[in-house]
XYZ file of C-alpha atoms in Angstrom:
555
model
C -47.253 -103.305 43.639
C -45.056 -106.682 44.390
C -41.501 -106.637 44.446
C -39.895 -110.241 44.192
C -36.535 -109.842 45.364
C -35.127 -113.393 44.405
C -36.109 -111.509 40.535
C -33.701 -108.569 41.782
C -31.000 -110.799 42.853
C -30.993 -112.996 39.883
C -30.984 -110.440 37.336
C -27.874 -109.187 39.152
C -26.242 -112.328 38.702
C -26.459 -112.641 35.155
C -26.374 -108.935 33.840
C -24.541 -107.127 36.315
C -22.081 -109.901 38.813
C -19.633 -108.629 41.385
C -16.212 -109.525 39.711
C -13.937 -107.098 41.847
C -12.479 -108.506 44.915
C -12.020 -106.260 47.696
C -14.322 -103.631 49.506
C -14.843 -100.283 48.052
C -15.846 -96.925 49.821
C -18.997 -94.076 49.579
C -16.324 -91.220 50.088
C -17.319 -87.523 49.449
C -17.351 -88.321 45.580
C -19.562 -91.191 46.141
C -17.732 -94.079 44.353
C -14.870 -93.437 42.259
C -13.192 -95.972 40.008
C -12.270 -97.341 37.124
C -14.777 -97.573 34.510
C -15.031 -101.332 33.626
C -15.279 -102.533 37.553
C -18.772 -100.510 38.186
C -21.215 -102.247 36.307
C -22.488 -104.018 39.276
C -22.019 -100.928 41.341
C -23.954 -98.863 39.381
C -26.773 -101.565 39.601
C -26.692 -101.387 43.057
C -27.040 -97.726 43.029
C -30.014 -97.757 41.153
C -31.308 -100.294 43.870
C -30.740 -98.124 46.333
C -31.931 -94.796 44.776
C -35.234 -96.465 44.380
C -35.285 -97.521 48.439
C -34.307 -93.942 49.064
C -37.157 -92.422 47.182
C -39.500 -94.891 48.845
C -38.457 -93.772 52.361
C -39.116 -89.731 50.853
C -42.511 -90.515 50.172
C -41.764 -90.722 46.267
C -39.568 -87.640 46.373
C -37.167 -87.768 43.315
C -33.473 -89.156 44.123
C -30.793 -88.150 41.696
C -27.835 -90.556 40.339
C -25.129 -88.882 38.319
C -22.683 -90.915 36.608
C -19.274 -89.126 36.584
C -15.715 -89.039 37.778
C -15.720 -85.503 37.661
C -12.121 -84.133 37.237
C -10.704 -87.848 37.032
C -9.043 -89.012 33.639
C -11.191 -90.844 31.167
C -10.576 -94.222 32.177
C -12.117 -93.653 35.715
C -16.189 -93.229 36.320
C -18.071 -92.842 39.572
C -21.531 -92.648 41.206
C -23.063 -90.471 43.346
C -26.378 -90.295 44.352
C -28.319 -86.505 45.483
C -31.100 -86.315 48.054
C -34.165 -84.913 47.483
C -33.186 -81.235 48.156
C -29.955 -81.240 46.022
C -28.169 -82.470 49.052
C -25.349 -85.486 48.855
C -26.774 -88.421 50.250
C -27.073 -88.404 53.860
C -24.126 -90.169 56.158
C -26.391 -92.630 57.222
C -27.205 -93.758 53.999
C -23.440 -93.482 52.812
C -22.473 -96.336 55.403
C -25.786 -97.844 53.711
C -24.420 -97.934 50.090
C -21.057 -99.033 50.769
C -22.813 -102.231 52.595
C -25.058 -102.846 49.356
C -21.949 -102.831 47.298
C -19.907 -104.929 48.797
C -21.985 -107.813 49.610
C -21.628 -110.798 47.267
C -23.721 -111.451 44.613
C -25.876 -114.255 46.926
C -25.950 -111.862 49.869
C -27.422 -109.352 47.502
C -31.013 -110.539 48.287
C -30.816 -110.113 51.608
C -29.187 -106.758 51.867
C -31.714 -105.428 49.754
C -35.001 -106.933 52.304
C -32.320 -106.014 55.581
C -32.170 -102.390 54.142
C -36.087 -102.329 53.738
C -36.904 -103.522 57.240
C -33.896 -101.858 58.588
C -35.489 -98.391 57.121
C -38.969 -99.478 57.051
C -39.448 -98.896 53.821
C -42.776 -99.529 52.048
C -41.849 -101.699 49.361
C -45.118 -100.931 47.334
C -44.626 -96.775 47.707
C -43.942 -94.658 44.399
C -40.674 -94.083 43.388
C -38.988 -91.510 41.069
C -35.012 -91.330 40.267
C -33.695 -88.926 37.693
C -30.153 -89.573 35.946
C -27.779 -87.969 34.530
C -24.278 -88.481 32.887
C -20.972 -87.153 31.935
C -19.635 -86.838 28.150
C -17.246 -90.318 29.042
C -17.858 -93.390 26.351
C -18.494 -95.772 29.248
C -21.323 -93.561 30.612
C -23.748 -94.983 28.239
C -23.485 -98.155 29.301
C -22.776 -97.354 33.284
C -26.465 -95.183 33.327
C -28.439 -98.249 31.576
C -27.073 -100.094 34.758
C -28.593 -97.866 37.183
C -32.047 -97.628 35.039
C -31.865 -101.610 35.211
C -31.555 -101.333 38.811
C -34.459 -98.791 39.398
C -36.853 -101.060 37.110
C -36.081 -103.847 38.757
C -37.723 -102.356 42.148
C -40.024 -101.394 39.875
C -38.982 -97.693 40.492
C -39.952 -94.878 38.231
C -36.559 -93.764 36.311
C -36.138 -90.516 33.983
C -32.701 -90.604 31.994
C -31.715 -86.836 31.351
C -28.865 -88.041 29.236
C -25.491 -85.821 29.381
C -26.267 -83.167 32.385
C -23.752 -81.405 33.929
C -23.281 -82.726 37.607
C -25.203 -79.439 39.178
C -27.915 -79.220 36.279
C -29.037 -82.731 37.950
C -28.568 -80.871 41.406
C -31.159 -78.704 40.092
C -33.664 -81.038 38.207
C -33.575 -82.942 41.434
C -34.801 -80.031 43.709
C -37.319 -78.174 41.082
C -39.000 -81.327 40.862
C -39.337 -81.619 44.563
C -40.461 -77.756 45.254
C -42.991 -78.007 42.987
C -41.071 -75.563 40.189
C -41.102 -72.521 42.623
C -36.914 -73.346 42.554
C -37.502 -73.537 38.424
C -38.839 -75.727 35.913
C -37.280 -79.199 36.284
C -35.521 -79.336 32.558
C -32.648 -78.472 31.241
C -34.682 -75.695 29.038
C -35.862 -74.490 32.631
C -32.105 -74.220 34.042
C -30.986 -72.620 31.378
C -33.408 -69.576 31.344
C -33.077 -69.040 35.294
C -29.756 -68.269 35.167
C -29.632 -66.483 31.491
C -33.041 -64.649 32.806
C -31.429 -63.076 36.112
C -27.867 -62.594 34.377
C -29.242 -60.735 32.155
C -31.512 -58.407 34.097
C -28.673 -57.832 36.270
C -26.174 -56.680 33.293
C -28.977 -54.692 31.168
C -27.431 -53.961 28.197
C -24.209 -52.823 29.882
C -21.317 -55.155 28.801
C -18.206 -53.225 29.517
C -17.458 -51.067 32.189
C -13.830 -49.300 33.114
C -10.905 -51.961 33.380
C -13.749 -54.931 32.397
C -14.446 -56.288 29.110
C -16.905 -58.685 27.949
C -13.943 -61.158 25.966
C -13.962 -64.612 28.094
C -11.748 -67.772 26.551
C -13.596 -70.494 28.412
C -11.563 -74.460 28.746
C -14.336 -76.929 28.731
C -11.969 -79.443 30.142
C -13.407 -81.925 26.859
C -16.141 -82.624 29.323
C -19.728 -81.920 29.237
C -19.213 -77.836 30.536
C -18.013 -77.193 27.288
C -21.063 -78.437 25.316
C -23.527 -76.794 27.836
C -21.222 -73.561 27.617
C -22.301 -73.692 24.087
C -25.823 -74.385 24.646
C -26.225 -71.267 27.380
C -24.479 -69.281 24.178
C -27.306 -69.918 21.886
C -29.653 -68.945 24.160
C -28.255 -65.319 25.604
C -27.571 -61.951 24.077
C -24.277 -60.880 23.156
C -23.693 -60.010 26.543
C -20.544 -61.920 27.037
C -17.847 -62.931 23.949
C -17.312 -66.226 24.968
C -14.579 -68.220 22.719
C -15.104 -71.839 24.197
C -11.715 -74.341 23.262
C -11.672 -77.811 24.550
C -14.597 -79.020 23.373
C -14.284 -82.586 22.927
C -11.798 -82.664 20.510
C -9.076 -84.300 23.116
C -9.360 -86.737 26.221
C -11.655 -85.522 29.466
C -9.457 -83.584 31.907
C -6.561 -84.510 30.198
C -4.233 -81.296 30.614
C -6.899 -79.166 30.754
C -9.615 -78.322 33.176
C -10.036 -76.349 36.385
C -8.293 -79.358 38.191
C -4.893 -79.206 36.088
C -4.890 -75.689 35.942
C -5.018 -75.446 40.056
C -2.669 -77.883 40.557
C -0.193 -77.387 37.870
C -1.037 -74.028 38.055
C -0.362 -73.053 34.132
C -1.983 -73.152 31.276
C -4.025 -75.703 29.824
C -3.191 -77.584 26.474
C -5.714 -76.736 23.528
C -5.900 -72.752 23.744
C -6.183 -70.414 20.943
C -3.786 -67.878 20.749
C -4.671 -65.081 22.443
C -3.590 -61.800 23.824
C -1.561 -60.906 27.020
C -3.574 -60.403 30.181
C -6.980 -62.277 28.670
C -9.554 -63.115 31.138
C -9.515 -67.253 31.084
C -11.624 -69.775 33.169
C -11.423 -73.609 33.059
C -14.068 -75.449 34.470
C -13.674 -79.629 35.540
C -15.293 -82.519 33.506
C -18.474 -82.214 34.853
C -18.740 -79.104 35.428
C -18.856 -78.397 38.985
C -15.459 -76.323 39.535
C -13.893 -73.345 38.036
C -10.922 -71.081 38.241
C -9.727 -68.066 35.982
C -6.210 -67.547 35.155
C -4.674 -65.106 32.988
C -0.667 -64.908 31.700
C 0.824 -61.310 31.270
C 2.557 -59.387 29.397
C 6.140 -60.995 31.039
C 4.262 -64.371 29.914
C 3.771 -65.039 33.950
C 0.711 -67.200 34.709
C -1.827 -65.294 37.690
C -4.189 -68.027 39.001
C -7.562 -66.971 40.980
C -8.681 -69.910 42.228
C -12.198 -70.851 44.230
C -10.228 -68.672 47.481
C -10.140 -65.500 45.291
C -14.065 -66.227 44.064
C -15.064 -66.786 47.781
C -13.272 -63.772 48.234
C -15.103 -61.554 45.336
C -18.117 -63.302 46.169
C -18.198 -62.589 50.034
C -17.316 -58.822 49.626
C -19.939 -58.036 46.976
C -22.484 -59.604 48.874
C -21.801 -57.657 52.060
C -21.366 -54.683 49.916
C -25.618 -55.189 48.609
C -26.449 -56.112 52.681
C -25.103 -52.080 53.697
C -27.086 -50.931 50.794
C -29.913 -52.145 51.525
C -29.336 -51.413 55.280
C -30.306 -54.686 56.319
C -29.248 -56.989 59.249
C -28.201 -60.663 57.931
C -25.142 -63.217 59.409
C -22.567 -63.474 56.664
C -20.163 -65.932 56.911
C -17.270 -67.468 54.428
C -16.208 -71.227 54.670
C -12.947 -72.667 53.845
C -11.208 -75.787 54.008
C -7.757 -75.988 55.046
C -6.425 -76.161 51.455
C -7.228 -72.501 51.437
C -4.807 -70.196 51.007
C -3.631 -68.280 54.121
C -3.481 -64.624 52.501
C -7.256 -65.261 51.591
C -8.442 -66.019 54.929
C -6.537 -62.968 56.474
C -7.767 -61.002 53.824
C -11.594 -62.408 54.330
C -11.195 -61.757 58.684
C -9.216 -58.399 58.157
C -10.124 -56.433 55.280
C -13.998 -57.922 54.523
C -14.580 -58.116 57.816
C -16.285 -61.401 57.340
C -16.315 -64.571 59.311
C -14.334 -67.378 58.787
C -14.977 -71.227 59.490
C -12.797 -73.654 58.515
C -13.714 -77.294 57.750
C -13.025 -81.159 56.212
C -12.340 -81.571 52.962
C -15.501 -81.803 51.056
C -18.272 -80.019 49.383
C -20.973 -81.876 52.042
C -19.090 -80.588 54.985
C -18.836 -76.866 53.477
C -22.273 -77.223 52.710
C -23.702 -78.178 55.976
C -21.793 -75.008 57.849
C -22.839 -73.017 54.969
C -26.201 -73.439 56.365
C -25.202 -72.443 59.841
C -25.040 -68.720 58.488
C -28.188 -66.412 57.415
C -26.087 -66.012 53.899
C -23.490 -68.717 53.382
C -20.855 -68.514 51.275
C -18.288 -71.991 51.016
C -15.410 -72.266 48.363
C -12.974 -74.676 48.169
C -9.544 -73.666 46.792
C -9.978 -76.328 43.798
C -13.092 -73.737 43.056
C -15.824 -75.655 43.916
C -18.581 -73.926 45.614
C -21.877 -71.645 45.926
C -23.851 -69.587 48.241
C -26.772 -70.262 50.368
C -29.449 -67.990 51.147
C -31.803 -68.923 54.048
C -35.083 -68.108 54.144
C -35.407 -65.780 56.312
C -32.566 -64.011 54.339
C -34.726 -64.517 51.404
C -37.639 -62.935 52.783
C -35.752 -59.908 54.431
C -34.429 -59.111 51.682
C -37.904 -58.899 48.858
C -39.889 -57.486 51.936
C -36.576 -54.795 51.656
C -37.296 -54.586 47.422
C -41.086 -54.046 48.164
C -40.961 -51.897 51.137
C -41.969 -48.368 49.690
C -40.854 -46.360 52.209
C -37.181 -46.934 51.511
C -35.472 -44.938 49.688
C -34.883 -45.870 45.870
C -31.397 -47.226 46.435
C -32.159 -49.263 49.063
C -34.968 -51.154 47.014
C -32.996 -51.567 43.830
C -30.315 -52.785 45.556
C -32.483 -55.687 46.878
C -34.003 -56.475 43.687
C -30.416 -56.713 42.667
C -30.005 -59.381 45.552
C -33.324 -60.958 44.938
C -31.743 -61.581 40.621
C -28.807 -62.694 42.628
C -30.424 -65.233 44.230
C -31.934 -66.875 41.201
C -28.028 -66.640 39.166
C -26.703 -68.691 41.962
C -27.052 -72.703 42.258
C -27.880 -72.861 46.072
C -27.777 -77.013 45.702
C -23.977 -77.625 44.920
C -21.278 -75.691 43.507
C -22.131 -75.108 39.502
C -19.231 -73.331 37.508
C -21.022 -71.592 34.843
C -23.130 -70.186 37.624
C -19.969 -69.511 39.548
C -18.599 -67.933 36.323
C -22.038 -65.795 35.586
C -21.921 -64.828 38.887
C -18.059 -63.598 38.958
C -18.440 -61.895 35.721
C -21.731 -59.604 37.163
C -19.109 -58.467 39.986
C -16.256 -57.732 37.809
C -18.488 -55.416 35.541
C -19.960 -54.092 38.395
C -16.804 -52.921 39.536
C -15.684 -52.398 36.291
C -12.525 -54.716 36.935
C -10.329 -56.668 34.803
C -7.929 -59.995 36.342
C -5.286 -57.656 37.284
C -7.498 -55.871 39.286
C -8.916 -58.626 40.858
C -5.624 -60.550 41.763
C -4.280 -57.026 43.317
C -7.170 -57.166 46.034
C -3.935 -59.241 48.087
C -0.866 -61.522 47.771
C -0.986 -65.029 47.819
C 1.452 -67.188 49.323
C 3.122 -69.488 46.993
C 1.445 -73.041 47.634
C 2.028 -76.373 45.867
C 0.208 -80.068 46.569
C 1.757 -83.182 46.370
C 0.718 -86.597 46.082
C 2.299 -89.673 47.962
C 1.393 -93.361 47.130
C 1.380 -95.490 50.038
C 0.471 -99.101 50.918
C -3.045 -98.098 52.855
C -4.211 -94.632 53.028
C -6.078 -95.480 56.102
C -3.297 -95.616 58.192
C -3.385 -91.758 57.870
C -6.018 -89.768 60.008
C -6.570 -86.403 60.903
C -8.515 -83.516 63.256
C -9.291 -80.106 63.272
C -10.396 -79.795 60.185
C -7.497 -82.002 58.492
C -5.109 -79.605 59.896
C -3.752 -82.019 62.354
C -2.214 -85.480 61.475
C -3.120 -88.170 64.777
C -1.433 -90.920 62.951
C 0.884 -92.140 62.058
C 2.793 -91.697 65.492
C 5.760 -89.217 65.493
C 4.376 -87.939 61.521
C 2.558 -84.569 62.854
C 5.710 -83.307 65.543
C 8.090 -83.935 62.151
C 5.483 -81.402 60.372
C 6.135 -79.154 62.603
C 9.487 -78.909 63.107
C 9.701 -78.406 59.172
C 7.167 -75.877 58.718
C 8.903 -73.563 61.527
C 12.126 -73.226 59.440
C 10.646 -71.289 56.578
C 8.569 -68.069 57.232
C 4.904 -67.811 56.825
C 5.231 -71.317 56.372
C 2.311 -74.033 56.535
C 1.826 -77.537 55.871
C -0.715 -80.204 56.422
C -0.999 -84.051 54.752
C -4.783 -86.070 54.661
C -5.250 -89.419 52.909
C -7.374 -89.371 49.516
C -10.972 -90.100 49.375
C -10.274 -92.593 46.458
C -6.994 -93.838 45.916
C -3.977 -94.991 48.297
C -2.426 -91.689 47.721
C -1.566 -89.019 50.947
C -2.370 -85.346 49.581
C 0.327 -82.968 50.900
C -0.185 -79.460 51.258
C 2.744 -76.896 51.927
C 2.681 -72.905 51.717
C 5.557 -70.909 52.624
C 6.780 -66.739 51.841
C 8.434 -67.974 48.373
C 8.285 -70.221 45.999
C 11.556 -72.134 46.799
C 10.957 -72.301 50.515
C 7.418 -73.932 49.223
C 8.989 -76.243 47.403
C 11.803 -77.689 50.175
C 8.954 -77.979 52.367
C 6.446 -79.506 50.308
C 9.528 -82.038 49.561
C 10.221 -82.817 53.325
C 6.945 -83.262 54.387
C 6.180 -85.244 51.430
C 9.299 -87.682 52.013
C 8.238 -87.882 55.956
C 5.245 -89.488 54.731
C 6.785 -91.627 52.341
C 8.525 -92.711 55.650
C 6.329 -93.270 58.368
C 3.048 -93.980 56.300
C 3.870 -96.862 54.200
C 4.956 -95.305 51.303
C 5.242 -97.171 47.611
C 7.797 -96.876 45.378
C 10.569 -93.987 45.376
C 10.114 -91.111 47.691
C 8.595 -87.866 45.804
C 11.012 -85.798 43.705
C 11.341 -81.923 44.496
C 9.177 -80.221 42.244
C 11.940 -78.031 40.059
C 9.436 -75.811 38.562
C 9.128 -73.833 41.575
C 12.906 -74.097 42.519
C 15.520 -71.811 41.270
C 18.339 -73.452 38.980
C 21.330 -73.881 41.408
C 18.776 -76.376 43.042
């Protein structure tokens, strides 16, 4: 097979030219923009995807094409390694080079990337993508196909996927179907087959119900919500609102629900203490939230499912009496009553990381089971394999006692409900809805496990996020000079009190993070650390306003 690469870079000129000015970033989200300055990106992607395949010996590369829990204007790219990993770092540096070289430099990058690599040009190639429900996706995924063909790459357009369904595709493809059948038909009956098994025909159980008023975010969730629906029992009484009827993420969605931390717009009326979960445009976080009968708004966000999560899996390890490293990772956005309910009362390590589902991921794997949320309720568990195969030779062993085995064939069903590649919501929310019958618990229950402590995030716009960086873990500000030592004289005047600022991934924005005993105290120091930004860091525009909703009137 030939590849002329003066075709590669001339077809980019005419179909897909760089017209933005200015560099843009491979951040944890891959790029993230607006929608109508990625043409040429996405073209690039597909460029690359193809190269990266190549270098796997023709092991399938994923491209999705979302901006996740961004508003509809904005679309991104990200591109998954062959086992459902993000890209690797290397190849992060490699794609923001590719993207930002001009349109005559284009040529070059591409043959410097090959013999950088040492890629064989003439090698197979597969790339599978995917998209989000957005009306510029259409047009953003024939840009990456275009790229792929014109390596002469072998592309498979999926059409609207969720962003972990591609996860999946991606890594059944690669293993050969032992992780499933690499279609959406295939995803769907893995997780409806061991849900199912687990549940029997048992859909209510003390304090739990099987009533479930699910917020599609009008992204692509909500469609594939409906699509799992078809295909299960009547196991769970789903009533799914936000279907498309209103603008992606637009007050709605597991995002706005976290931060806003009420309700979404677009629900049905429904009763007083109703289990609720709102998932994020693509699909990839979820919380639940409930209001009572006071009409006061409970969130459980992805701390309280780590939480669940971690202490029914530990609870299957002692029955089945077997010996495995658990461990729970957090990022510092998590909320400190869950980690000192994790360390004190599960008994469960903790390990605290950066911001981002790759970093999570990568400790995850440190641990014989694995289990990583991040507050905005993104996350999953990971199983090794010699977890894996402790636990069927446990299922098969008979000379255990009955318990013992049918508690690992429990864990082995487990297994095959949770999406080990990237956090997945509706597997997050299958999963959390086998422990609450299990335990028989409604949200009330759940939320009573402990107290959290009031949080709130803030955003700051400044000149150049950059000029913001951070250490352990983001918990640390190095600079600017003078910004951390102002921190932390605010957070010791308020008790239990905890603060932390890191610069966005995508946007000149500083994200500010405050905790404190009440809500007011959260709210003063969310304000002053938020205006000490605005001061040292270059801040644009008037300093941030104290959030009222969490202050009391005489404020």
């Amino acid at each position: 097979m030939s590849v002329n690469l003066r075709t590669v870079y001339a077809f980019a000129r005419e179909m897909y030219p760089k017209k933005v000015k200015g560099d843009i970033q491979y951040g944890t989200a891959g790029f993230r923009t607006k929608a109508e300055n990625l043409d040429y990106v996405m073209y690039r992607m597909g460029l690359l995807a193809t190269l990266r395949s190549r270098l796997k010996n023709g092991a399938v590369i994923g491209v999705m094409i979302t901006a996740s829990h961004n508003p509809e204007p904005d679309n991104g790219v990200k591109l998954v390694d062959p086992m459902g990993e993000m890209l690797e770092g290397s190849w992060e540096k490699l794609a923001t080079r590719l993207v930002n070289v001009s349109d005559q430099e284009l040529e070059k990058e591409i043959g410097s990337v090959i013999q950088e690599q040492n890629i064989n040009i003439a090698a197979s190639s597969t790339v599978y993508v995917g998209m989000d429900n957005r009306y510029h996706s259409p047009r953003l995924l024939k840009a990456v196909c275009d790229g792929v063909v014109a390596l002469k790459g072998c592309v498979k357009e999926f059409g609207i996927l969720t962003t972990p369904m591609l996860h999946y595709l991606v890594v059944a493809a690669n293993t050969r179907c032992t992780y499933g059948f690499p279609t959406e038909e295939g995803y769907y009956k893995k997780l409806i087959t061991a849900f199912q098994n687990i549940r029997g025909t048992t859909y209510t159980r003390g304090n739990y119900t099987n009533r479930l008023y699910f917020d599609g975010a009008n992204g692509v969730g909500a469609r594939k919500m409906i699509q799992f629906l078809k295909r299960m029992d009547k196991g769970l009484d789903v009533v799914v609102f936000n279907k498309g009827e209103g603008k992606i993420n637009h007050e709605c969605g597991a995002d706005y629900v976290k931060v806003q931390q009420r309700a979404p717009a677009g629900m049905p009326e429904i009763e007083a203490n109703a289990r609720c979960v709102s998932v994020d445009g693509d699909a990839d976080r979820v919380v639940y939230f409930f209001t009572d009968e006071n009409n006061c708004f409970h969130l459980l966000d992805g701390d309280r499912i780590g939480t669940l999560v971690a202490g029914y899996l530990m609870e299957l390890v002692r029955a089945c009496n077997i010996n495995l490293r658990m461990g729970l990772v957090q990022t510092a956005y998590a909320n400190g009553a869950s980690t000192d309910y994790i360390e004190q009362q599960l008994r469960v390590p903790v390990a605290c990381v950066p911001t981002g589902v790759k970093h999570l991921h990568h400790k995850a794997l440190e641990f014989d089971i694995g289990v990583y949320f991040e507050a905005n309720g993104h996350g999953t568990v990971i199983f090794s394999q010699y977890a894996k195969e402790v636990i069927k030779k446990t299922a098969e062993d008979e000379n255990l006692n009955e318990e013992q085995r049918n508690a690992a064939k429990t864990f082995l069903q487990i297994i095959d409900l949770i999406n080990e590649t990237v956090g997945d919501a509706i597997s997050d929310m299958l999963l959390v809805e086998t422990v609450l019958l299990t335990r028989g618990w409604n949200l009330r229950d759940w939320v009573d496990t402990y107290v959290d402590l009031p949080n709130l995030q803030l955003k700051v716009s400044v000149a150049d996020r950059n000029v913001i960086t951070t250490t352990d873990a983001e918990r640390t500000c190095v600079t600017p000079g003078g910004l951390q030592e102002e921190i932390n004289q605010l957070v010791a005047k308020y008790p239990r009190a905890r603060a932390f600022v890191r610069p966005s991934g995508t946007e000149d924005v500083v994200r500010v993070y405050a905790e404190a005993e009440n809500k007011e105290d959260t709210a003063l120091l969310a304000h002053e650390v938020a205006s000490a930004v605005h001061r040292l860091a270059g801040g644009v525009g008037n300093p941030p306003e104290i959030p009222r909703q969490f202050l009391n009137s005489h404020y």
